[in-house]
CSV table of C-alpha atoms in Angstrom, one decimal:
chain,number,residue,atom,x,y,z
A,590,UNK,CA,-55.6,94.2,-108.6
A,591,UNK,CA,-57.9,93.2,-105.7
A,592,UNK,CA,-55.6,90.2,-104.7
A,593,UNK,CA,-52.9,92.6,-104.5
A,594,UNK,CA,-55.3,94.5,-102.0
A,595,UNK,CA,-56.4,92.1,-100.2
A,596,UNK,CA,-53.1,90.6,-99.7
A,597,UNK,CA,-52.2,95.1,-98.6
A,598,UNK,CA,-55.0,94.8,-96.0
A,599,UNK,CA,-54.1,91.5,-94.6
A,600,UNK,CA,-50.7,92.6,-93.9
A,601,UNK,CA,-52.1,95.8,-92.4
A,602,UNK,CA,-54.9,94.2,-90.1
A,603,UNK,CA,-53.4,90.6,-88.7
A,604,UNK,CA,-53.0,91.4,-85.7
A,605,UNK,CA,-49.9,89.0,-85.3
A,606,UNK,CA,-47.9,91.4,-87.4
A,607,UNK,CA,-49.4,94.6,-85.2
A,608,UNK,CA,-48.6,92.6,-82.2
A,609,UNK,CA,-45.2,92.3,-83.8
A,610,UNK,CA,-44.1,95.5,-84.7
A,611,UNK,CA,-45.0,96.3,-81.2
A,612,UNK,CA,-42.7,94.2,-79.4
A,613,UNK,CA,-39.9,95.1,-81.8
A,614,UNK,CA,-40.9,98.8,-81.5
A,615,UNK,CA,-40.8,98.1,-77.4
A,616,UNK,CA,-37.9,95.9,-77.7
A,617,UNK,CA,-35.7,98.9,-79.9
A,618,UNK,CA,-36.9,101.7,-77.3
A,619,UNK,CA,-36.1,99.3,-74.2
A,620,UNK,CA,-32.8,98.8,-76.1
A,621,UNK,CA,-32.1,102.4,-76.4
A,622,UNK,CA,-33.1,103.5,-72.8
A,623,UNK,CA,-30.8,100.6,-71.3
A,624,UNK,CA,-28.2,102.1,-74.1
A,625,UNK,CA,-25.5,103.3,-71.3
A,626,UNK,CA,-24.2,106.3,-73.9
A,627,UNK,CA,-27.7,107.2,-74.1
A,628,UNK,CA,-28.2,107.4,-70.8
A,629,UNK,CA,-25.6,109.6,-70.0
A,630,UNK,CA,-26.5,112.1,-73.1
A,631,UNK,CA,-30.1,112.2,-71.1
A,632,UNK,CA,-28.6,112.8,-68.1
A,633,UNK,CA,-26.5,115.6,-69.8
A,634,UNK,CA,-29.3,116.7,-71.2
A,635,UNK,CA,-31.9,117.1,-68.1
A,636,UNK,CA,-28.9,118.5,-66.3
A,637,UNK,CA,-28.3,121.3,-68.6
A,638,UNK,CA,-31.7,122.2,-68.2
A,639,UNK,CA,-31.7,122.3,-64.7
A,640,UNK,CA,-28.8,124.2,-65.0
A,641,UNK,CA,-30.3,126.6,-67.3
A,642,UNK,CA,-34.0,126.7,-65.3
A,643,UNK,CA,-32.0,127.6,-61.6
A,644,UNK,CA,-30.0,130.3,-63.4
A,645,UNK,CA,-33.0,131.7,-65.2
A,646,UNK,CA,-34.8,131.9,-61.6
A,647,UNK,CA,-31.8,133.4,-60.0
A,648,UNK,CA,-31.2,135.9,-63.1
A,649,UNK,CA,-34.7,137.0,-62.7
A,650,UNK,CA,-34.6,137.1,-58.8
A,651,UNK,CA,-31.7,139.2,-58.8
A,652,UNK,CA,-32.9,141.6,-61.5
A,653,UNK,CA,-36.4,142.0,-59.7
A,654,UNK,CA,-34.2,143.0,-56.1
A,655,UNK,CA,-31.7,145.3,-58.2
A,656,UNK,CA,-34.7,146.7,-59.9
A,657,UNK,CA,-36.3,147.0,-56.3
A,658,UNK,CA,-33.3,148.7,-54.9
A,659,UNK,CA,-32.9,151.0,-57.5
A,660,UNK,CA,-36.3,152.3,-57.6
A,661,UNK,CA,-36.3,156.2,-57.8
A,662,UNK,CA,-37.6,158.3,-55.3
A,663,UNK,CA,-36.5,158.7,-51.8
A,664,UNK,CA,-36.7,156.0,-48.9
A,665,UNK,CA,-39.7,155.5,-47.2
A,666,UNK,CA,-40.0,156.9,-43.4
A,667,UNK,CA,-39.7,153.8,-41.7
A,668,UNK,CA,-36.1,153.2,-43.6
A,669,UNK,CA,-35.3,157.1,-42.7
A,670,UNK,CA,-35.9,156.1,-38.8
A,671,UNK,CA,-33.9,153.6,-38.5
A,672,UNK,CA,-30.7,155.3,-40.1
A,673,UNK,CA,-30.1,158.7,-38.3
A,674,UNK,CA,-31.7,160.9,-35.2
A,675,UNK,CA,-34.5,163.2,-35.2
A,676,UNK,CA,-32.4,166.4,-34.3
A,677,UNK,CA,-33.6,169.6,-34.9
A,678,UNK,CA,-30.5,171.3,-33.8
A,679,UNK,CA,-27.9,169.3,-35.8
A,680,UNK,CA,-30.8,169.5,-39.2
A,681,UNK,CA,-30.3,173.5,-38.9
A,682,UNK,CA,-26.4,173.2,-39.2
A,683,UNK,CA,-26.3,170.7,-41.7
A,684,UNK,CA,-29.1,171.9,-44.0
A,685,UNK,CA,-28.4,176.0,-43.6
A,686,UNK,CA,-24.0,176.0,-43.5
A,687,UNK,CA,-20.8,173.5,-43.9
A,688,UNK,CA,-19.9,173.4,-40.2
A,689,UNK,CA,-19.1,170.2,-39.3
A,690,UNK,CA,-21.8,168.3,-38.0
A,691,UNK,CA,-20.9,164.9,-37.2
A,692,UNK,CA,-24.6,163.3,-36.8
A,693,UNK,CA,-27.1,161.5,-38.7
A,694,UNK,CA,-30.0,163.3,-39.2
A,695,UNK,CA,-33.3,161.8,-40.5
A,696,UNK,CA,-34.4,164.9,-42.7
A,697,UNK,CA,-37.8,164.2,-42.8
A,698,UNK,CA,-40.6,167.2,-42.9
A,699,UNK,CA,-41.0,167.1,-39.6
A,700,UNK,CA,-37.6,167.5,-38.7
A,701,UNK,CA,-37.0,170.4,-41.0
A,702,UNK,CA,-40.1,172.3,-39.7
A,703,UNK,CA,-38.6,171.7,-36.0
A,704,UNK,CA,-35.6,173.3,-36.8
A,705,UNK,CA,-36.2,176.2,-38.2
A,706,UNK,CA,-36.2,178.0,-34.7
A,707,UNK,CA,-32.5,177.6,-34.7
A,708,UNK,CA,-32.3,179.0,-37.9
A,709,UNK,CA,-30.7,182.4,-36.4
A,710,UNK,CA,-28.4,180.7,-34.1
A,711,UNK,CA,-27.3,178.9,-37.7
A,712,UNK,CA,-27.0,182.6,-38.4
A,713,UNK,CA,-25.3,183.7,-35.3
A,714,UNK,CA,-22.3,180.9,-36.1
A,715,UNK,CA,-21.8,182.4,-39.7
A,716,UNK,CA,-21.7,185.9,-38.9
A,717,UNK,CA,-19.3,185.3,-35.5
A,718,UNK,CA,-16.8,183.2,-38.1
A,719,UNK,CA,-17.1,185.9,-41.0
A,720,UNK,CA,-16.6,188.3,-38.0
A,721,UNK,CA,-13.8,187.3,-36.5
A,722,UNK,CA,-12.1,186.3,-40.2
A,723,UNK,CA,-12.7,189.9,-41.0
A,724,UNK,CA,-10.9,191.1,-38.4
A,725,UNK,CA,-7.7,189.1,-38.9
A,726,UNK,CA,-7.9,189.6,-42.7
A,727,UNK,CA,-8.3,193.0,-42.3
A,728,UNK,CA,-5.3,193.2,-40.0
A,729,UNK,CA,-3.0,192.1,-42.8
A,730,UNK,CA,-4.2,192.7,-45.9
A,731,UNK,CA,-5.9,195.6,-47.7
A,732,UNK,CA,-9.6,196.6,-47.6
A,733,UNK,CA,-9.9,195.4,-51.0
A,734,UNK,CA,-8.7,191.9,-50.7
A,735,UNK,CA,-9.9,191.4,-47.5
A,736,UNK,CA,-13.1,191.7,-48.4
A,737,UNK,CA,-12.7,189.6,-51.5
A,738,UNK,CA,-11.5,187.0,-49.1
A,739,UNK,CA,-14.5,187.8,-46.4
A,740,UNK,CA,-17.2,187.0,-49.4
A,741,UNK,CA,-15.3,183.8,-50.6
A,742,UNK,CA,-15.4,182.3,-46.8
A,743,UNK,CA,-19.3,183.7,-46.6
A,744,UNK,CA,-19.8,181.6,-50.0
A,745,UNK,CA,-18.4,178.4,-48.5
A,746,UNK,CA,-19.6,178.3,-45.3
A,747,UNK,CA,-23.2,178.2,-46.7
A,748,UNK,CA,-22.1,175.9,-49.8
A,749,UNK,CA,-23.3,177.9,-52.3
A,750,UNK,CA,-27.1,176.9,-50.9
A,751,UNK,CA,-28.9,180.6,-50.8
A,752,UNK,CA,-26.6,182.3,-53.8
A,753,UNK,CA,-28.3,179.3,-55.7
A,754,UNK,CA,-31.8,179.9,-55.3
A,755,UNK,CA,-30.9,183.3,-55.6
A,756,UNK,CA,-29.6,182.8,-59.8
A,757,UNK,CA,-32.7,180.2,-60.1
A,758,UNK,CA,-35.0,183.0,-58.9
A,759,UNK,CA,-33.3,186.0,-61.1
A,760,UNK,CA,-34.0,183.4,-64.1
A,761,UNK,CA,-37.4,182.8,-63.7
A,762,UNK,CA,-38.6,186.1,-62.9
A,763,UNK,CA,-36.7,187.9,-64.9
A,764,UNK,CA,-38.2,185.6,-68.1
A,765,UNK,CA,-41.5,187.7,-67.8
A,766,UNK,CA,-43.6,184.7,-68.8
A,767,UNK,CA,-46.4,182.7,-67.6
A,768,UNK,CA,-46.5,181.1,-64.2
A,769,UNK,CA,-46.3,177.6,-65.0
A,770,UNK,CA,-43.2,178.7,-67.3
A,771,UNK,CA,-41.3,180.8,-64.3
A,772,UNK,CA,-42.1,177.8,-62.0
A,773,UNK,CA,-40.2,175.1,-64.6
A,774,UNK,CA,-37.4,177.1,-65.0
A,775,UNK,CA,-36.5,177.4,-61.6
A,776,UNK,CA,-36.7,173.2,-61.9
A,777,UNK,CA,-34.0,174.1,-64.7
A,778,UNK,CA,-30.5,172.5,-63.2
A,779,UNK,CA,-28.7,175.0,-65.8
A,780,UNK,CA,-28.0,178.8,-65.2
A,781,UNK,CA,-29.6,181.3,-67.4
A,782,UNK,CA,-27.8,185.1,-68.1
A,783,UNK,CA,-30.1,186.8,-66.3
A,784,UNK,CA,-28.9,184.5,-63.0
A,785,UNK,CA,-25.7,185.2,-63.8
A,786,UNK,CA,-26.0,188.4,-64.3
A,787,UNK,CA,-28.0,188.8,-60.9
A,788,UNK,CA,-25.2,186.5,-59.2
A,789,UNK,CA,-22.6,189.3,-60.3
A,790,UNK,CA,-23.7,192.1,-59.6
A,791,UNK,CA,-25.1,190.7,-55.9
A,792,UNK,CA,-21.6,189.9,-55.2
A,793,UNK,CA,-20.0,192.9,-56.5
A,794,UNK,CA,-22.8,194.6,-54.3
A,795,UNK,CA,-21.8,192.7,-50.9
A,796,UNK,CA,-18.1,193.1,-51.8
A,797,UNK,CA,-18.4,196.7,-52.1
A,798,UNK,CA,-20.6,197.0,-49.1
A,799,UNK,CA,-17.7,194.8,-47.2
A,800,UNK,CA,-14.9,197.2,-48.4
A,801,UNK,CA,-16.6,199.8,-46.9
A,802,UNK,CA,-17.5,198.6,-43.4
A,803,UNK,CA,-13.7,197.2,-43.1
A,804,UNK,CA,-12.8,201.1,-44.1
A,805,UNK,CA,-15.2,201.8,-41.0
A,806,UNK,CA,-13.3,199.4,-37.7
A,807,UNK,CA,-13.2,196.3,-37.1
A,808,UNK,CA,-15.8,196.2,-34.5
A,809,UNK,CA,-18.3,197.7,-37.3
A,810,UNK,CA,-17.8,194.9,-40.1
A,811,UNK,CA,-18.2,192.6,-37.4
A,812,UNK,CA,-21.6,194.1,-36.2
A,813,UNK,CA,-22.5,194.7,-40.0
A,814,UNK,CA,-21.9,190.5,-40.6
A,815,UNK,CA,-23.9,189.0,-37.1
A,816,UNK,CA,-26.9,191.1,-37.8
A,817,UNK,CA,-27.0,190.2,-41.5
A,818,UNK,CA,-26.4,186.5,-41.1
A,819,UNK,CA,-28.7,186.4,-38.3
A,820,UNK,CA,-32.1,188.4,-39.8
A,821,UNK,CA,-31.2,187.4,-43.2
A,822,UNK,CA,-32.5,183.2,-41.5
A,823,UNK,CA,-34.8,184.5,-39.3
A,824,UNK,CA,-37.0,186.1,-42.6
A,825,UNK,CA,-36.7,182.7,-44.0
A,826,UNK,CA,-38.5,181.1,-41.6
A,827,UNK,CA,-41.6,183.9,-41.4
A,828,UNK,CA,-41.9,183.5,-45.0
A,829,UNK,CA,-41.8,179.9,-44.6
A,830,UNK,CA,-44.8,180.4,-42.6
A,831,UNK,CA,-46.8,184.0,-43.9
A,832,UNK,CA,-47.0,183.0,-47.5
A,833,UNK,CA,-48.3,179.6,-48.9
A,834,UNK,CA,-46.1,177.3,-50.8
A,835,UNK,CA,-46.4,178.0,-55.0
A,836,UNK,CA,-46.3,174.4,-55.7
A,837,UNK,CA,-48.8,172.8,-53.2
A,838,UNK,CA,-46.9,170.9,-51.1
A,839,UNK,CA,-44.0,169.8,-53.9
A,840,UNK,CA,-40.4,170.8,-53.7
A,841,UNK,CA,-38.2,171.7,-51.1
A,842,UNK,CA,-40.9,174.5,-49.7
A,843,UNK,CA,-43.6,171.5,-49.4
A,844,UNK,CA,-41.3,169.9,-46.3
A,845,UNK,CA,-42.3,173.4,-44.1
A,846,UNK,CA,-45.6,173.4,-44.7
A,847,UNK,CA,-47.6,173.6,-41.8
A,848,UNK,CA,-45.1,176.0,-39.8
A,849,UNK,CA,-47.1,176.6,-37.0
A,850,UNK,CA,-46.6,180.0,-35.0
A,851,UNK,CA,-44.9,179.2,-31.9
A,852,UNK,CA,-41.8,178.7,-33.9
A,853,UNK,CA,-41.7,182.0,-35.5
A,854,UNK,CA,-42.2,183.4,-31.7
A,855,UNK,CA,-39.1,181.3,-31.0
A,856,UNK,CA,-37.2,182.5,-33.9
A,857,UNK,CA,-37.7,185.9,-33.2
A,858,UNK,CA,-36.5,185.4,-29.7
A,859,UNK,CA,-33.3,184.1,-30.5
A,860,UNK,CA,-32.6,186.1,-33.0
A,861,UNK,CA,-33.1,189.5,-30.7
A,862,UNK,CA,-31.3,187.3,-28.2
A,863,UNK,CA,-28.4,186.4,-30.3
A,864,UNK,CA,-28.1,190.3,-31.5
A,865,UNK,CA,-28.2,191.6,-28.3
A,866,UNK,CA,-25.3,189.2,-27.5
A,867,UNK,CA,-23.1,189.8,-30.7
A,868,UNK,CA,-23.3,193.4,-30.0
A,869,UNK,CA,-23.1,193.4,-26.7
A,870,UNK,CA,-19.9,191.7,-26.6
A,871,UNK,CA,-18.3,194.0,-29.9
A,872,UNK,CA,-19.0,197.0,-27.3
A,873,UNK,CA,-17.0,195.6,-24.4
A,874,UNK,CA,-14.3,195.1,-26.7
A,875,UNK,CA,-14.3,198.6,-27.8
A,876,UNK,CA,-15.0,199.9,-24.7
A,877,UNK,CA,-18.5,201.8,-25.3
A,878,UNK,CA,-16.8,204.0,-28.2
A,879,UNK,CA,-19.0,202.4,-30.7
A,880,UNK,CA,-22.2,202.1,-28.1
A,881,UNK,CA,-25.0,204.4,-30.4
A,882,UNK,CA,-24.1,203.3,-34.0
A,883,UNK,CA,-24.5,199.6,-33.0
A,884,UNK,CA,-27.7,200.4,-30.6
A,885,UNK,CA,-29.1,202.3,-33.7
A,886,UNK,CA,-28.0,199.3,-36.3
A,887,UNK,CA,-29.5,196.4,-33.5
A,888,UNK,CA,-32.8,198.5,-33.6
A,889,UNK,CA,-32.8,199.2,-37.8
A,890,UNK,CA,-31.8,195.8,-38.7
A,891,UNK,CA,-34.8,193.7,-38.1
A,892,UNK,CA,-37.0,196.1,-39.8
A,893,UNK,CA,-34.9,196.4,-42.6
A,894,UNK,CA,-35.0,192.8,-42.6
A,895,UNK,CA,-38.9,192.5,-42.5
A,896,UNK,CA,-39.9,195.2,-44.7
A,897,UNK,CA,-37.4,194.6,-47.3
A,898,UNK,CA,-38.1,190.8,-47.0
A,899,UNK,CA,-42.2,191.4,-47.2
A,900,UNK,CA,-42.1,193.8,-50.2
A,901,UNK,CA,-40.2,190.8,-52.1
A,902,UNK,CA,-42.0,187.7,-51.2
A,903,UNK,CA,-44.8,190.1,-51.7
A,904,UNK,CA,-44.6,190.6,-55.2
A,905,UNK,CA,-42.8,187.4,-55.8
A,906,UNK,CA,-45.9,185.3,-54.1
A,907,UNK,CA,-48.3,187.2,-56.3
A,908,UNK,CA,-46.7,186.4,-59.4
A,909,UNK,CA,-45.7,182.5,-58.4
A,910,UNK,CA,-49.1,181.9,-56.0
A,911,UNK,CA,-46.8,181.1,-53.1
A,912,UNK,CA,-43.1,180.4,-52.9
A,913,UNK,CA,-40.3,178.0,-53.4
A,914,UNK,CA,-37.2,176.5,-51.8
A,915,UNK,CA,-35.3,178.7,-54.5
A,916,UNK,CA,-37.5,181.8,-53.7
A,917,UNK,CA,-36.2,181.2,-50.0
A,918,UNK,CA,-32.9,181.8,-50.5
A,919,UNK,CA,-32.9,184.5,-52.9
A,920,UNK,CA,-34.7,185.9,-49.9
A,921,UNK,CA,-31.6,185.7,-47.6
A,922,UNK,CA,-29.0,186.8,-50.4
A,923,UNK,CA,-31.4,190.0,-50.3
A,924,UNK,CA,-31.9,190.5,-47.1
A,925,UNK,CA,-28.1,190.2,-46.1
A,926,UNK,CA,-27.1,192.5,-48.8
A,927,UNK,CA,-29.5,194.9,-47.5
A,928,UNK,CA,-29.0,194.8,-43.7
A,929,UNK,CA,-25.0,195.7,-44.8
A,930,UNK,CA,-26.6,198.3,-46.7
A,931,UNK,CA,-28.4,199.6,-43.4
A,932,UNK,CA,-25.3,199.0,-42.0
A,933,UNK,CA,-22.9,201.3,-44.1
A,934,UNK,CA,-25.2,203.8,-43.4
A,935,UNK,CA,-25.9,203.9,-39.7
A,936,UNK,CA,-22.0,203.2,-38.8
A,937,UNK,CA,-20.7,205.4,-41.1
């Protein structure tokens, strides 16, 4: 037993045999590295990897720069610079009707607040088109039909923009509930019943109203249309700047924060201006037969305009804490349906 132990550890410790097994062990790996098959599987090998590692990298560099680009939220203001013009004129069309304005405009807050002094020419444009399409409509087709036709052509030449905040509006103040509530619901992308039922009955309101001044002349659905189209944007822009925003500085409203005076003095101008002009040039055409009913509806519709406008955005700014971008164009639905109101009643 310790012979055959002895003999165990003599195999294990002479170092001849260590040395031995070493040379064969080096002699079988220098064999297999100068193997050329398994060379070539190496080679395989360490260039599948590479393969693998540079498509990993470029997998993960691509995903970071598509993740990168697809970022939410809008572009930064350096990026908006470089990619349109910083015209007030132009932002006014493009933001307020669908007239075809074929410029880049960098909408930044700045921008928008600088336009909103040509928000009554904006105004001016709408009501001269609706104007003269009343006139030809109402040349060849009924009262009724024309005026269906009058309201459809009002709709698209503003896209939809003001009758929109006007249902968004109806649903969230007509839901009686808290602030924070009304304020999420206007966020709401879906129509409630109450802002269809509000959208309805405005339009039946504005047809009606249109049915009747076409009943009156031409030259008096005309008059009815510049005034409205042209007070209704003026309001917009006092409000933008007599009543705080309800979502500090969020939202569409947050961009005209900071409205500073001068540009309501502006406004005003052109859109006493712009009147005076409209009307002026309906009474040439009618030669003076029409001179005291438009005089009286130049001098009524701005303060139809203001004092309906104040009493809403009155109420409406106590309830919210300020106003919205939806709030401002429920504003001009009103105010246009009640300047034709004024209207029917001072040209009848």
């Amino acid at each position: 037993m310790s012979r055959g132990n002895e003999s165990e550890k003599n195999v294990v410790d002479d170092p001849r045999t260590n040395s031995a097994n070493s040379n064969n062990n080096s002699v079988s790996s220098t064999n297999s590295v100068n193997n050329p098959i398994i060379i070539n599987s190496i080679n395989s090998i360490n260039s599948i990897n590479s393969i693998n590692s540079t498509n990993s990298t470029n997998s993960t560099n691509s995903t970071n720069s598509t993740n990168s680009t697809n970022s939410p939220g809008l572009p930064d203001a350096s990026s908006i610079k470089d990619t349109g013009k910083d015209w007030p004129l132009a932002a006014a069309f493009q933001f307020l009707s669908r007239f075809p304005v074929p410029v880049e405009v960098n909408f930044t807050p700045g921008v928008l607040r600088r336009s909103t002094k040509y928000y009554p020419l904006v105004g001016f444009a709408i009501g001269a088109a609706l104007g003269l399409a009343a006139a030809g409509c109402a040349w060849v087709l009924p009262p009724m039909p024309a005026a269906v036709l009058i309201l459809a052509l009002w709709i698209w030449l503003t896209g939809g923009l003001h009758l929109d905040g006007w249902m968004d509006s109806a649903d969230a103040l007509l839901s009686y509930r808290s602030r924070e509530r009304m304020l999420e619901i206007m966020k709401d992308s879906r129509v409630g019943a109450m802002g269809v039922i509000a959208c309805v009955l405005l339009l039946l309101l504005k047809m009606s109203l249109l049915y009747t001044l076409i009943g009156y002349g031409f030259a008096q659905v005309g008059a009815a249309l510049l005034t409205a189209a042209i007070w209704s944007r003026w309001f917009m822009t006092y409000a933008m700047q007599a009543w705080p925003t309800a979502r500090q500085g969020e939202g569409l409203a947050g961009n005209f924060r900071g409205l500073k005076p001068g540009s309501i003095a502006v406004s005003t101008a052109a859109a006493l201006l712009l009147s005076a002009a409209g009307l002026t040039a309906i009474i040439s055409l009618e030669q003076g037969t029409v001179l005291g009913s438009l005089v009286l509806l130049y001098c009524a519709a701005p303060c139809v305009a203001w004092l309906a406008g104040t009493l809403a955005a009155s109420r409406i700014s106590k309830r919210l804490g300020g106003l919205t971008g939806d709030v401002y164009g429920a504003l001009n639905e009103g105010i246009e349906a009640a300047v034709l109101l004024a209207a029917v009643i001072c040209l009848g």
